[in-house]
Coordinates of C-alpha atoms and ligand atoms in Angstrom, one line a residue:
X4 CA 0.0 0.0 0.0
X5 CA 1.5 3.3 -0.9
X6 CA 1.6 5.9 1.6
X7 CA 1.4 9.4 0.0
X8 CA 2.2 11.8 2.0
X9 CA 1.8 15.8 0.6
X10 CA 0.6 19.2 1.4
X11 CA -1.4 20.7 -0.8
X12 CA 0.0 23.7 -3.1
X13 CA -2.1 26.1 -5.9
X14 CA 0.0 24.6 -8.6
X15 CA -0.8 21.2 -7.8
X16 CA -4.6 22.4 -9.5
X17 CA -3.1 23.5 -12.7
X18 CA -1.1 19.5 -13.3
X19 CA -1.5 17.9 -16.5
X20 CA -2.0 14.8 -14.1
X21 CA -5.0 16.2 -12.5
X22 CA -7.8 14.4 -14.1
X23 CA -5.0 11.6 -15.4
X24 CA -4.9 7.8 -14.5
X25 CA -3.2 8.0 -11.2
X26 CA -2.2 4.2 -11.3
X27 CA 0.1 5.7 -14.2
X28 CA 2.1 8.1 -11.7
X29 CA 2.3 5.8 -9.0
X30 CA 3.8 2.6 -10.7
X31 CA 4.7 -0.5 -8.6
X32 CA 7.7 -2.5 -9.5
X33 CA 10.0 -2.9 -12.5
X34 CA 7.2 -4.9 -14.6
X35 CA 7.3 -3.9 -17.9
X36 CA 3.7 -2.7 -17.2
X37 CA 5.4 -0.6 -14.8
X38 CA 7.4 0.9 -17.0
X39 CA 4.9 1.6 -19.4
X40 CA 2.8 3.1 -16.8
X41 CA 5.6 5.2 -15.7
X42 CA 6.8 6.8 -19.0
X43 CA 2.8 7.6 -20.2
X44 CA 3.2 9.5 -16.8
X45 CA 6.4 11.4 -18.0
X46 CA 5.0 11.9 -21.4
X47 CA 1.9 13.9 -19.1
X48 CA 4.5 15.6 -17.4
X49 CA 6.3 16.9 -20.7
X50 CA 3.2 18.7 -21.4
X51 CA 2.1 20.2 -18.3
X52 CA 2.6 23.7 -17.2
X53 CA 3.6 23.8 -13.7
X54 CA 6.4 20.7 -14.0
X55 CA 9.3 22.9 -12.5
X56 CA 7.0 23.7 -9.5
X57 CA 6.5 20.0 -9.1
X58 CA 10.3 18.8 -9.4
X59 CA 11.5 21.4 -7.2
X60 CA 8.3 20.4 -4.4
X61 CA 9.3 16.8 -4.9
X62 CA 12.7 17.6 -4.3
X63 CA 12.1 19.7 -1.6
X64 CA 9.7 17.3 0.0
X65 CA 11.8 14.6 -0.1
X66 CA 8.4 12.6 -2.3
X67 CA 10.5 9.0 -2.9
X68 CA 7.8 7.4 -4.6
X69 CA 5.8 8.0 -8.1
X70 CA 6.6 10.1 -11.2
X71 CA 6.8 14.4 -10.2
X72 CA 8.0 16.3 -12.8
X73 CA 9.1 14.2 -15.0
X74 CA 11.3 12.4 -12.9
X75 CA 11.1 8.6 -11.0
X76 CA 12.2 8.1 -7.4
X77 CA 15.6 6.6 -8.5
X78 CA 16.1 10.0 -10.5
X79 CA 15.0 12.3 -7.5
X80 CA 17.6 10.6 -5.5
X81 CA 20.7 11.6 -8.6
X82 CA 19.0 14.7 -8.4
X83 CA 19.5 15.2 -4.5
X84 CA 22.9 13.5 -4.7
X85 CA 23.9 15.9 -7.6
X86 CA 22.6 19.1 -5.6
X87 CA 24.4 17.7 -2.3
X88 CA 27.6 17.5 -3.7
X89 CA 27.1 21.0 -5.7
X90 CA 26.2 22.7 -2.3
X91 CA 22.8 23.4 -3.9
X92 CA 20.1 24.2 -1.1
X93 CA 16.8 21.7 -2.1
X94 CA 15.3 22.4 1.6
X95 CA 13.5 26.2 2.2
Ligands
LIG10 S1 4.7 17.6 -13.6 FE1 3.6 15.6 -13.9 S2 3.2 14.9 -11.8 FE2 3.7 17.1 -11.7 S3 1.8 18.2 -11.7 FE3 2.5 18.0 -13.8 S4 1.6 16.1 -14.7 FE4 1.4 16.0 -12.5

């Protein structure tokens, strides 16, 4: 059972994902269904207009499961990596 765990922000109602399939966002496994599920979920992402705003929440909010912004858990976590050792700041 997934546990997700958000506040809710005013961009969130402007998501591509919105009204989407949300079995596609939150995939389970590496089934090939899975994956399929997960880049139809990127392909929303692509299109939608507030995808910084949800990378940089995800980020920010440590989210470690689903697709946000275009990105999978396992990217998230090169992100985070990549913005550790760059001295970026990802928490406000
Ligand atoms: S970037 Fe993707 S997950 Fe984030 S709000 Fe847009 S469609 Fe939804």
């Amino acid at each position: 059972m997934l546990n997700i765990d958000f506040e809710q922000e005013d961009w969130m109602l402007e998501g591509g994902c919105v009204y989407a399939d949300t079995d596609l966002f939150f995939p389970v496994g590496s089934s090939m269904k899975a994956m399929k599920q997960a880049n139809e979920a990127k392909a929303i992402c692509m299109e939608c207009p507030v995808v910084n705003e949800c990378l940089d929440y995800a980020i920010r909010t440590n989210q470690d499961s689903g697709i946000w912004g275009g990105t999978t858990e396992e990217e998230r976590k090169s992100i985070r990596r990549h913005y550790r050792k760059t001295g970026l700041v990802i928490n406000r």
